[in-house]
Structure formats: C-alpha cells, structure tokens
Coordinates of C-alpha atoms and ligand atoms in Angstrom, one line a residue:
X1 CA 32.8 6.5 5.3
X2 CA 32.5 2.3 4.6
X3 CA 29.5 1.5 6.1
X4 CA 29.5 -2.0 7.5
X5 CA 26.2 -2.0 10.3
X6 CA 22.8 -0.6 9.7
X7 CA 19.5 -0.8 10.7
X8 CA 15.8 0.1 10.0
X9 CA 13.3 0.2 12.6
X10 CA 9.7 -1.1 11.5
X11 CA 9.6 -4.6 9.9
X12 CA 7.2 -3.6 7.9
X13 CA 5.8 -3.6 4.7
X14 CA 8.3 -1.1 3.4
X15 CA 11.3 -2.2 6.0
X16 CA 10.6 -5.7 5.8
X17 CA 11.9 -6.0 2.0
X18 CA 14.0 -3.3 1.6
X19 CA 16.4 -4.4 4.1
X20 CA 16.1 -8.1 3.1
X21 CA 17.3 -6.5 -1.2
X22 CA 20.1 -4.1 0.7
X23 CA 21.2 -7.8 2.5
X24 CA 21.5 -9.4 0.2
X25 CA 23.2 -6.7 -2.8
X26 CA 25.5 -5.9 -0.2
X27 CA 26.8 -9.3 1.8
X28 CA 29.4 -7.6 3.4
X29 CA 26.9 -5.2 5.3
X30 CA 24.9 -6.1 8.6
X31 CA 21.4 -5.3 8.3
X32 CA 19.7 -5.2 11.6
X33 CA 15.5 -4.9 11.1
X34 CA 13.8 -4.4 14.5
X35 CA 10.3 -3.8 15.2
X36 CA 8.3 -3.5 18.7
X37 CA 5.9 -6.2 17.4
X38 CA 7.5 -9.0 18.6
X39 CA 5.0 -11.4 17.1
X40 CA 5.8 -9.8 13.7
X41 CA 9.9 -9.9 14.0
X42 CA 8.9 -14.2 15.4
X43 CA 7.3 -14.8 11.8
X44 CA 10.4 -12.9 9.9
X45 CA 12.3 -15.3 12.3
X46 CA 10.6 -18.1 11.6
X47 CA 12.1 -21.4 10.1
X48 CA 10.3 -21.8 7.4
X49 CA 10.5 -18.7 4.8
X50 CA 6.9 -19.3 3.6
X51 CA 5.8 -17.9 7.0
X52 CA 7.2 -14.5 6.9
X53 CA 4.6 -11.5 7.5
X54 CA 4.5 -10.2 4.4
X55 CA 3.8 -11.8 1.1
X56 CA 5.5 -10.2 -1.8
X57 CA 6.5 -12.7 -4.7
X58 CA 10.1 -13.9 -4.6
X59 CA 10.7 -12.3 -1.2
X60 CA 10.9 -15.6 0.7
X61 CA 13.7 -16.5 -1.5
X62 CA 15.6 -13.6 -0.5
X63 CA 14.9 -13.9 2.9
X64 CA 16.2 -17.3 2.9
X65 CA 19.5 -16.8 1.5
X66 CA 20.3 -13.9 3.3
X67 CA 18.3 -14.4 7.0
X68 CA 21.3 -15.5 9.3
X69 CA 24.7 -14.2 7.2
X70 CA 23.6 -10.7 7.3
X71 CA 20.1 -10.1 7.5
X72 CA 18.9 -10.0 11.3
X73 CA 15.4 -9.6 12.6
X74 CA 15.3 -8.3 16.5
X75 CA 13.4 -6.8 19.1
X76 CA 16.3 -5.3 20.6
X77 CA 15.7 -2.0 18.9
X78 CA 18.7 -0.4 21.5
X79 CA 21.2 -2.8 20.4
X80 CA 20.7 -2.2 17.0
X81 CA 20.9 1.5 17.3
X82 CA 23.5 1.6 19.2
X83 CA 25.8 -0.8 16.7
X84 CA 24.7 0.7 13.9
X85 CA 26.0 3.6 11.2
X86 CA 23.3 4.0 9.3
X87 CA 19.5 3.9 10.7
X88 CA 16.5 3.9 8.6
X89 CA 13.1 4.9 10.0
X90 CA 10.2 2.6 8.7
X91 CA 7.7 2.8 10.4
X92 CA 3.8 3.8 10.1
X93 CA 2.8 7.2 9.7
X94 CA -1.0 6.4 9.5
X95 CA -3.9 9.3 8.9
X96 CA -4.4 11.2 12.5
X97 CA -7.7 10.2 13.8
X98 CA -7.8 12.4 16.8
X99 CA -7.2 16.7 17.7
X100 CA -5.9 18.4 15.5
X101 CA -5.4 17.5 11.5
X102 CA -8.0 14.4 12.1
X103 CA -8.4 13.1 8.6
X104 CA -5.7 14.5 7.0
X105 CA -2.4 15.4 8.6
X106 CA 0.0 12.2 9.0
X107 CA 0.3 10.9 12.8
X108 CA 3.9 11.7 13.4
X109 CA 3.9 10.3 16.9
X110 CA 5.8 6.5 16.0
X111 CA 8.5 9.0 14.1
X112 CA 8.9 11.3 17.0
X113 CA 9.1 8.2 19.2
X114 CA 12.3 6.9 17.3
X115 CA 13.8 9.7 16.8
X116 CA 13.7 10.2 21.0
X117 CA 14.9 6.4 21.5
X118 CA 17.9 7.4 18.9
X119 CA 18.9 10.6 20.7
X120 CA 19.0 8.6 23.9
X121 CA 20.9 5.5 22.7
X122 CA 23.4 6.8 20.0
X123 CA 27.1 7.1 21.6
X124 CA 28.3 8.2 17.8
X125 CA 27.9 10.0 15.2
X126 CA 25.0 8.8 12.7
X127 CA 23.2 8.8 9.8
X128 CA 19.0 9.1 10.2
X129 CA 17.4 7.9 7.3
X130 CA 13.7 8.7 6.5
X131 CA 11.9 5.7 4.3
X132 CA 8.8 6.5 5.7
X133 CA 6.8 8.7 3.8
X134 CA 6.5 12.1 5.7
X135 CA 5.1 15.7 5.5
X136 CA 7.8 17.7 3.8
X137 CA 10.0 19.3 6.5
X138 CA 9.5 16.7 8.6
X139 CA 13.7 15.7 8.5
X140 CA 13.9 19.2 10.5
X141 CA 11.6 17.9 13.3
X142 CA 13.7 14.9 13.4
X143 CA 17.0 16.8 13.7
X144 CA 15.9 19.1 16.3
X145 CA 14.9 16.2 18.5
X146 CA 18.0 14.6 17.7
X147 CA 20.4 17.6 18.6
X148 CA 18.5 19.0 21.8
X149 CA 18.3 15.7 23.4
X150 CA 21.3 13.5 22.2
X151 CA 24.1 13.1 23.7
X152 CA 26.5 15.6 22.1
X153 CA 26.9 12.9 19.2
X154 CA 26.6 14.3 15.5
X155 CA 23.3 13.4 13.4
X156 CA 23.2 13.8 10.1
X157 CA 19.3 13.6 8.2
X158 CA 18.7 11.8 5.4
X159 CA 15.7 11.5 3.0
X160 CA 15.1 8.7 1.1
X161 CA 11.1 8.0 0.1
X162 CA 10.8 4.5 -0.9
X163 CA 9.1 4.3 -4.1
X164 CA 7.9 0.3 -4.1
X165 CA 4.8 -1.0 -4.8
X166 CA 3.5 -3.9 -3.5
X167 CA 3.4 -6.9 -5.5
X168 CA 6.0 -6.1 -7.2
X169 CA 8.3 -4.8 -4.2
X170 CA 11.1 -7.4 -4.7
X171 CA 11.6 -6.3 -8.3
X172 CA 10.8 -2.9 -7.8
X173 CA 13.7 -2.8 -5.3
X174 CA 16.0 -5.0 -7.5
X175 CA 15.5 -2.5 -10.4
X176 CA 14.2 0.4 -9.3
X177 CA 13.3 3.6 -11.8
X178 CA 15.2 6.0 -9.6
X179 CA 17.0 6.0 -6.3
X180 CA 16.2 9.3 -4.5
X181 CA 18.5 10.8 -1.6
X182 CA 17.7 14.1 0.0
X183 CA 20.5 15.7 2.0
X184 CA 22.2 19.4 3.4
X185 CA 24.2 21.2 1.4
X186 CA 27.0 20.9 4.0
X187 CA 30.3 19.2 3.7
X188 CA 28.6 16.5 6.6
X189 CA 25.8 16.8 4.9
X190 CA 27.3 15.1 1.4
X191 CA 29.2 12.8 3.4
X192 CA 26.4 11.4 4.5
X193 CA 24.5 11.0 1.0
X194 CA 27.7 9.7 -0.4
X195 CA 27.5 7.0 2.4
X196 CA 24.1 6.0 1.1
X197 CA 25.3 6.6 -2.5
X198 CA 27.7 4.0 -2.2
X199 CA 25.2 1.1 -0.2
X200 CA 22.8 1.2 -3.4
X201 CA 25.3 1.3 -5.8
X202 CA 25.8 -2.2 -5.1
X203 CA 22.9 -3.0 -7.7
X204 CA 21.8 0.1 -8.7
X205 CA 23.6 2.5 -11.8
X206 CA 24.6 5.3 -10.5
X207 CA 22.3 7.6 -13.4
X208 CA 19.9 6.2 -11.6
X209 CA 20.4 7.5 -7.7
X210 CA 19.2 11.1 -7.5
X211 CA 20.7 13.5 -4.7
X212 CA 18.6 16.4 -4.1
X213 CA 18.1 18.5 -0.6
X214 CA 16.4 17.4 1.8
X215 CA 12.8 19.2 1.0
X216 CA 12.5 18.2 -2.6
X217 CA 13.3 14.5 -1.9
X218 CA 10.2 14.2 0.9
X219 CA 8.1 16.4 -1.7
X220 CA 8.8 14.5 -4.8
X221 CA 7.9 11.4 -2.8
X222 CA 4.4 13.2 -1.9
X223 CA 4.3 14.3 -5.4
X224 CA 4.9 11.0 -7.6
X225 CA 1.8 9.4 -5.7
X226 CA -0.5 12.1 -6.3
X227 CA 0.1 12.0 -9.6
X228 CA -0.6 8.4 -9.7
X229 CA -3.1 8.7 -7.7
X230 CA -4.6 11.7 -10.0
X231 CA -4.3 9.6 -13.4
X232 CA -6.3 6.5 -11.8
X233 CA -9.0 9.3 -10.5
X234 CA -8.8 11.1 -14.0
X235 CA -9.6 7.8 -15.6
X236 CA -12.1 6.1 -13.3
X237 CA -14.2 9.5 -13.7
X238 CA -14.1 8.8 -17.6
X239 CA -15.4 5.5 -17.1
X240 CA -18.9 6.6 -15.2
X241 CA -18.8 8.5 -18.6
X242 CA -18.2 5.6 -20.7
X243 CA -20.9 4.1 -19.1
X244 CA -23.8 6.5 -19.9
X245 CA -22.3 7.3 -23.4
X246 CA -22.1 4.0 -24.9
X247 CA -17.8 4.7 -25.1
X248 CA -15.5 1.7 -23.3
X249 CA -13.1 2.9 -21.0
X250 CA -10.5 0.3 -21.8
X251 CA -10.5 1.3 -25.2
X252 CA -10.2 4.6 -24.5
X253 CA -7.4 4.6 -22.2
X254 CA -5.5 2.5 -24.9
X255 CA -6.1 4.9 -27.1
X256 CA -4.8 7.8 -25.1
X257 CA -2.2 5.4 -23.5
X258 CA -0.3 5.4 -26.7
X259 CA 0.4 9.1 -27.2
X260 CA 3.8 9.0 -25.8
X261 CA 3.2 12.0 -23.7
X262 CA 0.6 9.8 -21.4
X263 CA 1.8 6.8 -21.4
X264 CA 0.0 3.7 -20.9
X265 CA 0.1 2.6 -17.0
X266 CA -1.7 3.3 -14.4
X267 CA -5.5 4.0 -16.6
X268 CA -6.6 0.9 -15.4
X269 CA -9.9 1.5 -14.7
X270 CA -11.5 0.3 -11.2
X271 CA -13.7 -0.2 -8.2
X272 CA -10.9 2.6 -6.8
X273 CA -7.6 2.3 -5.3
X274 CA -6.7 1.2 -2.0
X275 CA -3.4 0.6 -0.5
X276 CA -1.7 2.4 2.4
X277 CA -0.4 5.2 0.7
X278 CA -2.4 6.9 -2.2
X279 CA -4.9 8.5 0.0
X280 CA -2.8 9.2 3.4
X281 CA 0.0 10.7 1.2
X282 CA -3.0 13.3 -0.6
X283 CA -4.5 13.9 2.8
X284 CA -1.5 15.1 4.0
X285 CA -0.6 17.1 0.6
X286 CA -4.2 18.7 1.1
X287 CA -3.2 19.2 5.0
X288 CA 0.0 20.6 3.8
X289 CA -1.5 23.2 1.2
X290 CA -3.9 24.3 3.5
X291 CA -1.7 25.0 6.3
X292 CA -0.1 27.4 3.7
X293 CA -3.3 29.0 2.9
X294 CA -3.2 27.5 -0.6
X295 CA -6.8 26.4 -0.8
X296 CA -6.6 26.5 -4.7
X297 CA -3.7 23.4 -4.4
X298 CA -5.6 21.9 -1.8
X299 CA -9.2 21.5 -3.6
X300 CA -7.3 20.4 -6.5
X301 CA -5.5 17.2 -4.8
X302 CA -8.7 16.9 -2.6
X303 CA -11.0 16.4 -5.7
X304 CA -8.8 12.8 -6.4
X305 CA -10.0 11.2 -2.8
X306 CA -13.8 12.6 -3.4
X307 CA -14.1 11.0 -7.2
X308 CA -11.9 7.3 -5.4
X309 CA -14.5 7.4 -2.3
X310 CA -17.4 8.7 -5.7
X311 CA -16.0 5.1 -7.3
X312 CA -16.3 3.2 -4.3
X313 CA -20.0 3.9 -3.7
X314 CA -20.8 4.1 -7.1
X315 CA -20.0 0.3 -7.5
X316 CA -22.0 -1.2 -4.0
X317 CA -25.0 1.6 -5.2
X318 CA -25.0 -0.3 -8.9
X319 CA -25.2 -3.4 -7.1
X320 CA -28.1 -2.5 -4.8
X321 CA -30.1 -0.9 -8.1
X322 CA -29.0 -4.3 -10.5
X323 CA -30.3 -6.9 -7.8
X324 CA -33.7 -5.0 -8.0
X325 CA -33.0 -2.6 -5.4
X326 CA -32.5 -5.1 -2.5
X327 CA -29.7 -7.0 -1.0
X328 CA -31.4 -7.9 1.6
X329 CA -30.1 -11.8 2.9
X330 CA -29.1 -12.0 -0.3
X331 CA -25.9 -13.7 -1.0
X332 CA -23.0 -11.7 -2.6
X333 CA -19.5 -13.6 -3.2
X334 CA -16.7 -11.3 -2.8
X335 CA -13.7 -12.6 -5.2
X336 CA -10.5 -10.8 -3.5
X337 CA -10.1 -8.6 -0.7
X338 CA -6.2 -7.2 -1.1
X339 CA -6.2 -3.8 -2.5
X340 CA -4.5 -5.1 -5.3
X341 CA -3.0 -8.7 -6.7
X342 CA 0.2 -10.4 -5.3
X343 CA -0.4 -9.0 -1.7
X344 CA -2.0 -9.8 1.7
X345 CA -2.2 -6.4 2.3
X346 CA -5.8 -4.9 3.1
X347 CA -5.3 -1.2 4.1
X348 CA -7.8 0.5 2.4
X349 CA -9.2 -1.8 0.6
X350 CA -12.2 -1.2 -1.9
X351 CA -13.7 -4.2 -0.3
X352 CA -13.5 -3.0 2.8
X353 CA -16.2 0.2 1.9
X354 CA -18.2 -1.9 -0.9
X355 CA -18.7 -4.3 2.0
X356 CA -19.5 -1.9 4.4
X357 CA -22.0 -0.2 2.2
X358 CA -23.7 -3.7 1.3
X359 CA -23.9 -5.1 4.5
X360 CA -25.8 -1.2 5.5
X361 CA -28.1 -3.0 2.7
X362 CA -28.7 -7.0 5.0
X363 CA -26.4 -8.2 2.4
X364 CA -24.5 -11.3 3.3
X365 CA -21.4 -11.3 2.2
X366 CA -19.2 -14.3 1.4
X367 CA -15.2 -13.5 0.7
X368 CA -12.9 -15.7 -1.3
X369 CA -9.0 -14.3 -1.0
X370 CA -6.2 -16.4 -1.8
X371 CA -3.9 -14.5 0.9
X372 CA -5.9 -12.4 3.2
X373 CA -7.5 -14.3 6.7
X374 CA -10.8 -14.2 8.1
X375 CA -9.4 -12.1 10.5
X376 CA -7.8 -9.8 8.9
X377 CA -11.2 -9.1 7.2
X378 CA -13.4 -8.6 10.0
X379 CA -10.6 -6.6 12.0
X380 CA -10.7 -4.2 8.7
X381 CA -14.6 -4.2 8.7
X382 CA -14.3 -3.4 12.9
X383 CA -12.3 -0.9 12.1
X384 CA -14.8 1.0 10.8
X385 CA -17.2 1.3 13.4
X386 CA -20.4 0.9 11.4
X387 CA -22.0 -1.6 13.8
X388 CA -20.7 -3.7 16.4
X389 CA -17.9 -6.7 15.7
X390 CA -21.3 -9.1 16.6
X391 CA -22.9 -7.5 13.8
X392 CA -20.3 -7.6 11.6
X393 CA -18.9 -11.3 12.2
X394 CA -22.7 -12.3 11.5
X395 CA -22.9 -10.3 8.2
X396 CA -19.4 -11.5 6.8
X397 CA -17.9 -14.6 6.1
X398 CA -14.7 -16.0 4.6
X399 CA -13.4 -19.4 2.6
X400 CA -10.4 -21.1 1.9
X401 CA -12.4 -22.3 -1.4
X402 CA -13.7 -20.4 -4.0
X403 CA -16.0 -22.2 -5.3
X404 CA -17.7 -22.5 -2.2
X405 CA -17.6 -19.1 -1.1
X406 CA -19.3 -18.7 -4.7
X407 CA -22.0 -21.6 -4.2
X408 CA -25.6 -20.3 -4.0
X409 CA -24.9 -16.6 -4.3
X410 CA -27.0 -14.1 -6.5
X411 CA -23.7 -12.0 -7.3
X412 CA -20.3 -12.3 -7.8
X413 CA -18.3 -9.3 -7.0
X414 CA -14.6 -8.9 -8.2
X415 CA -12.6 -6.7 -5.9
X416 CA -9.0 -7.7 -6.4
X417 CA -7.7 -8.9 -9.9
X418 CA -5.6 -12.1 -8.8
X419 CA -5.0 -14.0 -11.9
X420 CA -5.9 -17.2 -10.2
X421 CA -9.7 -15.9 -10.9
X422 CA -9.7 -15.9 -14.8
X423 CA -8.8 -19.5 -15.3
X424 CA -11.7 -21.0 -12.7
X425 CA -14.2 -23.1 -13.9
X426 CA -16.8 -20.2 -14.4
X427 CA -19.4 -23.2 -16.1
X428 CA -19.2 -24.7 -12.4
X429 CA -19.8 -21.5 -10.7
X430 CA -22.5 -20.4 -12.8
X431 CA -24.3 -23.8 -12.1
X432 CA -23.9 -23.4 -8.3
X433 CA -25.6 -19.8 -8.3
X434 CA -29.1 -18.6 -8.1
X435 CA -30.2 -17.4 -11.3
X436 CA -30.3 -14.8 -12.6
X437 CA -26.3 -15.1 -12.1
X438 CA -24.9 -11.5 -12.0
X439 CA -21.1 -10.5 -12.0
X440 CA -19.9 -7.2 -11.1
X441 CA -15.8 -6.9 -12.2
X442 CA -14.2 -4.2 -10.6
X443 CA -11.3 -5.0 -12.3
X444 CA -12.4 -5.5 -15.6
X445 CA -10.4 -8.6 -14.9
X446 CA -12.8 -11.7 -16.7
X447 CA -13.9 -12.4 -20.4
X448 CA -16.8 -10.9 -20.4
X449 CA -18.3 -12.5 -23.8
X450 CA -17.4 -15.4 -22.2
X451 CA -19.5 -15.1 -19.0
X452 CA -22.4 -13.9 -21.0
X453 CA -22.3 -17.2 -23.3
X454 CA -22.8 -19.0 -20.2
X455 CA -25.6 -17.1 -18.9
X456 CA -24.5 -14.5 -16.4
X457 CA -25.1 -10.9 -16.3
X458 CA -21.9 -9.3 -16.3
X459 CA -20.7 -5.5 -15.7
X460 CA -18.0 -4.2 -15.7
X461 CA -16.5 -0.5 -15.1
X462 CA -16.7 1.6 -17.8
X463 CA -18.6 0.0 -20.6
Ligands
UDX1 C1 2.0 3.0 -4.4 C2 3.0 3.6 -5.4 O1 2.8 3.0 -6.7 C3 4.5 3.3 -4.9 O2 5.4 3.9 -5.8 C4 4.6 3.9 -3.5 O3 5.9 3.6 -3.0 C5 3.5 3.4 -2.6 O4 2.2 3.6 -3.2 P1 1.0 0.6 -3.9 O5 0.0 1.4 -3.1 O6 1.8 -0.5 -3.2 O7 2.2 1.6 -4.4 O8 0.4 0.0 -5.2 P2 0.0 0.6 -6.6 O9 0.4 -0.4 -7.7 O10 0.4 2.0 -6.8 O11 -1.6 0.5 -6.6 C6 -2.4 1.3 -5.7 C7 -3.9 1.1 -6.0 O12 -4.3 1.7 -7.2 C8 -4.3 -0.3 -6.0 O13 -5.5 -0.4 -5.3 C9 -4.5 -0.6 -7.4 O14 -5.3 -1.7 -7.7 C10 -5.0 0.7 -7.9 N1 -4.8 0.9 -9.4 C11 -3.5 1.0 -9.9 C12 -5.8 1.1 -10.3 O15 -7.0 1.0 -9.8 N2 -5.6 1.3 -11.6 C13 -4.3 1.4 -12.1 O16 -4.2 1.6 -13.3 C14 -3.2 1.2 -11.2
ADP2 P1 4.8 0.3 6.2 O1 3.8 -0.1 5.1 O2 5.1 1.8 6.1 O3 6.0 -0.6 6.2 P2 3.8 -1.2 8.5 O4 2.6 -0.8 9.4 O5 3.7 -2.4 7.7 O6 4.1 0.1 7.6 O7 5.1 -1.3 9.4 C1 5.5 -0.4 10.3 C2 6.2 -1.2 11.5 O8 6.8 -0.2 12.4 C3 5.1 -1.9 12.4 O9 5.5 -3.3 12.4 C4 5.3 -1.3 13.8 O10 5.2 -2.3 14.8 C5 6.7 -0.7 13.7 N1 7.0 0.3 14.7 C6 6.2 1.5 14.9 N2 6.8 2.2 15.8 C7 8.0 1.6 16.2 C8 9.0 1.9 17.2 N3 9.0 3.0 17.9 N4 10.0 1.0 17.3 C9 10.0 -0.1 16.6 N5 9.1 -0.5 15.7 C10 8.1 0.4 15.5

C-alpha cells in the first residue's frame, strides 16, 4: 500500500512534532494535523515559526521548511479523515477525575470520541493509529467502535506508543532508540504494519522499527516509563539517605552508573519528576493490576508515585524547617517552573506542589521561567483547588527578569535546571537578597562551593 495522505488528530505535544519530523522525512506524503482547539492549530498556523504552541528546540525550523508543502494544520478534522489513509490518534488521555477509576484509570473519553467521528466519516478502508499512550487493550475498544458503527469500510488498528521526551523531541524523533508497531497477526493486519514500516523507514534503519502484536506494543509503552519512572524514585529515595548519612548522592549514582548493567541516565537526583506522563502512565498500570486482582504488581508500581509525591513535600517541608520554621510573607524566588529544561510544558510540575505547600505556609512566592507565562502558572496553581484563584493570584507572582524576581527574597528555590541559571551573576543576586541568603537546588543544577564563597546557604538534594 503507498501511503500518500495521513493525518493525526490532537496538535499536541506529542502530535504537534511527530507529524512536523514524518513531513518533513517524507516530502512526498501529506500530513494533515487537526485539533478542536482552534486557537492552538492559529499559533501552528501562524506566520512566524517562533510562535508555534509548543517549544521544543529546533522544532520551529522544521515547521518552517515543511508548514505549507506538506505539513498542514486544520480544524477541519472531517476533511482530513475523510482524505486520509493513515490516521493517528494524539490526543490527551489525562488521569480520570470523576466515577469510577478517579485517580488512576486514564480518561478514555477524547479516544472514544475520535474513534466515533472516524466510524462516521471514513468512506474507505483505514489504518487507526494509536500514539497516545493507552491502557493495554485499549486498540480493541477502538475497533469495536469502529466496526459496529462504521460504515461497512475496513479498519485496521495500529499501535504505535511514542517514546519522545520533551526537550529533546525533535532529536528524539530524528533518531529515535526504537520504532515500535503493534499489529494483528492477520494478513490485513501486516499490511497494515508494513504500511507504517515503510513511512518511518524514511529516516529510521529498519533494525530499529519493532513489530510486535498489538498488546505488547501498548504494554511495553506503559512499561519503559515505569521503569524510568522507578530508577528516578529508586534514586531520589537514596538521596534522603545520603543526606542523613553524610554519603552524596551524585557520587553515588556515578558510581553505580558505571556498572554497565545500570547504566548512567536517568539517577539524576531531584525535587521529583513531573511531566505528563510518568505518573498517569503508573496510575493507570496500578489501575490495570488491580483490576486483575494483582495487588502485589500494583503496590509495587504504586510505591514510585508515594516516594515522587514523598520528594515533593520533603523539599517545601526542608524549606519551612531551614527559614526557621516560618515562611510566613517571606519572599521565596522560584528559579523555573517547567517540569524539566527546554520546555514550556508545566503538567505536573514539582513547582506546582512545592508552591502549593509554601503558599499553605503565607509564603510569597516570586517565579522566574524563561518559557512558561504568568498564566500558565496560576491556571496550574487553580487547578488545584487549594484556595480560591483570588487567593492564589495574591500569593504568586511571575517576571520576565530574573534578577528581579530574585531581588529581596530570603530564598532561592531551583525547580527546573535551565542552563541559562548557572551562568547568572550569582554575586548580583546575593547582594539583592535579605541575608541570611539561602538556596535550595532541586536540581543539583549550581556550583555549590561557589555559592557558599559568596555567602549563601546552599542545599541541595542528596548531600
Ligand atoms: C517521558 C519519557 O522519557 C518518554 O520516553 C515518554 O515518551 C514520555 O515520558 P518526558 O516526561 O517528556 O518523557 O521527560 P523525561 O526526560 O522522561 O523527564 C520526566 C521527569 O523526570 C522530569 O521532571 C525530569 O526532570 C525528571 N527526571 C529525569 C529526574 O528527576 N531525574 C532524571 O535522572 C531524569
Ligand atoms: P499530548 O501531550 O498527549 O500531545 P496535549 O494535551 O498536548 O497532549 O494534546 C492533545 C490535543 O488533542 C489537544 O490540543 C486537544 O485539543 C486535542 N483533542 C482532544 N480531543 C480531540 C478531538 N476529538 N478532535 C480533535 N482534537 C482533539
């Protein structure tokens, strides 16, 4: 089958810069990306590339070269299912927050949604594609909508997780560790991966692109972010360790980084991860395990979100206790807000809780973030529902200068380790703050004999 026309629906984070990589590997495919939002598809639309939704190094480049030959950005979901072969499903699959599963089980409802606006449109035969990550045997809840309510028209179901990260998305796509397609065992069935096959081999070697069936590809994708999930947990529960015991914990994970069988990435220790993925895709492995009656497996996973929310709290509380046990109308500069560097994405954030938790304490807190709005950060802090939007607008404020946000205040926290933050001029900073000047690096980010020769109080996670 020569696929010449797909389409992803959610312009997302995920289908925002795969489809712009696909575009341009593959010139002589259409790539359709449509979203409901229509203020999001505007800024994907929008003349100049530096004000596309989503910032991901290098990905306004791409955009550029390929927006207008073959990359298209639409509203017109219908049309673009209707022209298209292949259609990939991006779009969010947050934590349920109401009935049954609250808390854990993903919110299949946008999924179920597209799948019923395929069924009705399609007038051929297509391939589904799942890049959203899903609960395994979710492809079979697609298909059944699909075949019960289409129009007669053959679907064929693919999986295929997406296994960026974000930051690094655009290289992560350009070179990615593995390719994985999930896919029935029929003869349509391999058709159908072979279709896919053949659109990433493009760019990508063909060792690299995996075919598995359909169940192992949506639970390896589950799988791969547990474990990385696990290793950060594992290692952020040595630091509390290292930090009664005298031990540092970034010597210690080099030192167990460099037995081959561990590996060095991902021991970074930290105020705990964030990021839109980590603790959904858990939740809904704990969800899964339990719904199986496997409450062994599901304590097990569960124990990696108790020791990241543990992290969390353990940093705001060692804040509190340093400051001699009140924040109250104190001052505390917030140095990032992303969940991690290189993004502008906030979803669950460690900032988002440490602020929480400090502001519970009068705390004022003022944010510096290179790529994250004012009101992106009291939307997050809203979200939350501690107090009312008054509260928290009075309780929070942003600057579009560091320094300033930094001017004054008894602490600095470090929440996000954007690079831009080791080179300031820390002599300026220090001179600007009440004194005793005390930085908390959740990122283990700064030159800590550094700060110290100029006079602050520094901590950091683990020593
Ligand atoms: C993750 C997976 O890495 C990716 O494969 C999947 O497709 C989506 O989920 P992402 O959440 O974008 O990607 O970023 P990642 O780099 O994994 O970082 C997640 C969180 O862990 C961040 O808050 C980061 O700061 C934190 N982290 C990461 C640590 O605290 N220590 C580390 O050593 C690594
Ligand atoms: P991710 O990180 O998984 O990409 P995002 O929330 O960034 O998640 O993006 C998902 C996108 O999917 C959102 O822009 C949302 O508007 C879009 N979306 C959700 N449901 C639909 C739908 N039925 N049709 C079109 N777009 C949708």
């Amino acid at each position: 089958m020569k696929i010449t026309k797909i389409c992803c629906i959610g312009a997302g984070y995920v289908g925002g810069p795969t489809m712009a990589v696909i575009a341009q590997k593959c010139p002589q495919i259409q790539v359709t990306v449509v979203d409901l939002n229509a203020e999001r598809i505007a800024a994907w639309n929008d003349e100049n590339v530096n004000n596309i939704p989503i910032y991901e190094p290098g990905l306004d480049a791409i955009v550029g070269e390929a927006r207008g030959r073959n990359l298209f950005f639409s509203t017109d979901v219908d049309k673009a299912i209707a022209e298209s072969q292949i259609i990939f499903i991006s779009v969010n699959t947050p934590t349920k927050t109401y009935g049954k599963g609250k808390g854990m089980a993903a919110d299949l409802k946008y999924i179920e949604l597209c799948a019923r606006q395929i069924a009705r449109v399609a007038k051929d035969n297509k391939i589904v594609v799942e890049k959203s990550t899903l609960p395994v045997r979710t492809a079979e809840a697609i298909k059944s909508i699909l075949d019960n309510t289409g129009n007669g028209v053959q679907f064929q179901i693919l999986s295929n997780p997406e296994f960026l990260a974000e930051g690094t998305a655009v290289q992560d796509l350009l070179n990615p560790d593995r390719i994985l397609i999930g896919g029935d065992a029929t003869e349509e069935g391999r058709k159908a991966i072979q279709a896919l096959v053949d659109v990433y081999a493009n760019w990508v070697p063909e060792d690299k692109i995996l075919t598995t069936n359909v169940w192992s590809s949506e639970l390896s994708k589950l799988t791969a972010n547990a474990f990385l999930a696990q290793r950060i947990s594992s290692i952020n529960a040595m630091s509390e360790l290292c930090e009664k015991t005298g031990a540092d914990v970034n010597e210690v994970a080099k030192a167990i980084g460099m037995d081959s069988r561990i590996g060095s990435k991902f021991l970074k220790a930290s105020v705990g991860f964030g990021g839109s993925c980590f603790q959904k895709d858990i939740l809904n492995l704990v969800y899964i395990a339990k719904s199986y009656g496997l409450n062994e497996v599901a304590d097990y996973w569960e124990q990696v979100i108790i020791m990241n929310d543990h992290q969390k709290k353990r940093f705001s509380n060692n804040i509190v206790q340093t400051l001699y046990n009140t924040v109250s109308d104190k001052k505390i500069a917030f140095l990032g807000w992303a969940f991690k560097k290189d993004t502008n994405d906030t979803r669950e954030s460690a900032a988002i809780y440490v602020a929480d938790d400090l502001i519970n304490e009068h705390a004022k807190i003022a944010v510096y973030d290179p790529k994250v709005s004012n009101k992106k950060i009291l939307d997050d802090l809203n979200y939350l529902e501690t107090r009312t939007a008054a509260n928290n607008a009075s309780s929070i404020s942003s600057f579009t200068d560091p320094y300033e946000a930094c001017q004054n205040a008894h602490a600095i926290a470090v929440l996000t380790e954007w690079d831009e933050f080791i080179t300031y001029d820390w002599q300026k900073i220090y001179d600007s703050m009440q004194k005793p000047a005390f930085v908390f690096d959740g990122r283990n980010l700064l030159n800590g004999p550094n700060l110290e020769a100029i006079g602050f109080v520094y901590q950091a996670v683990g020593s």
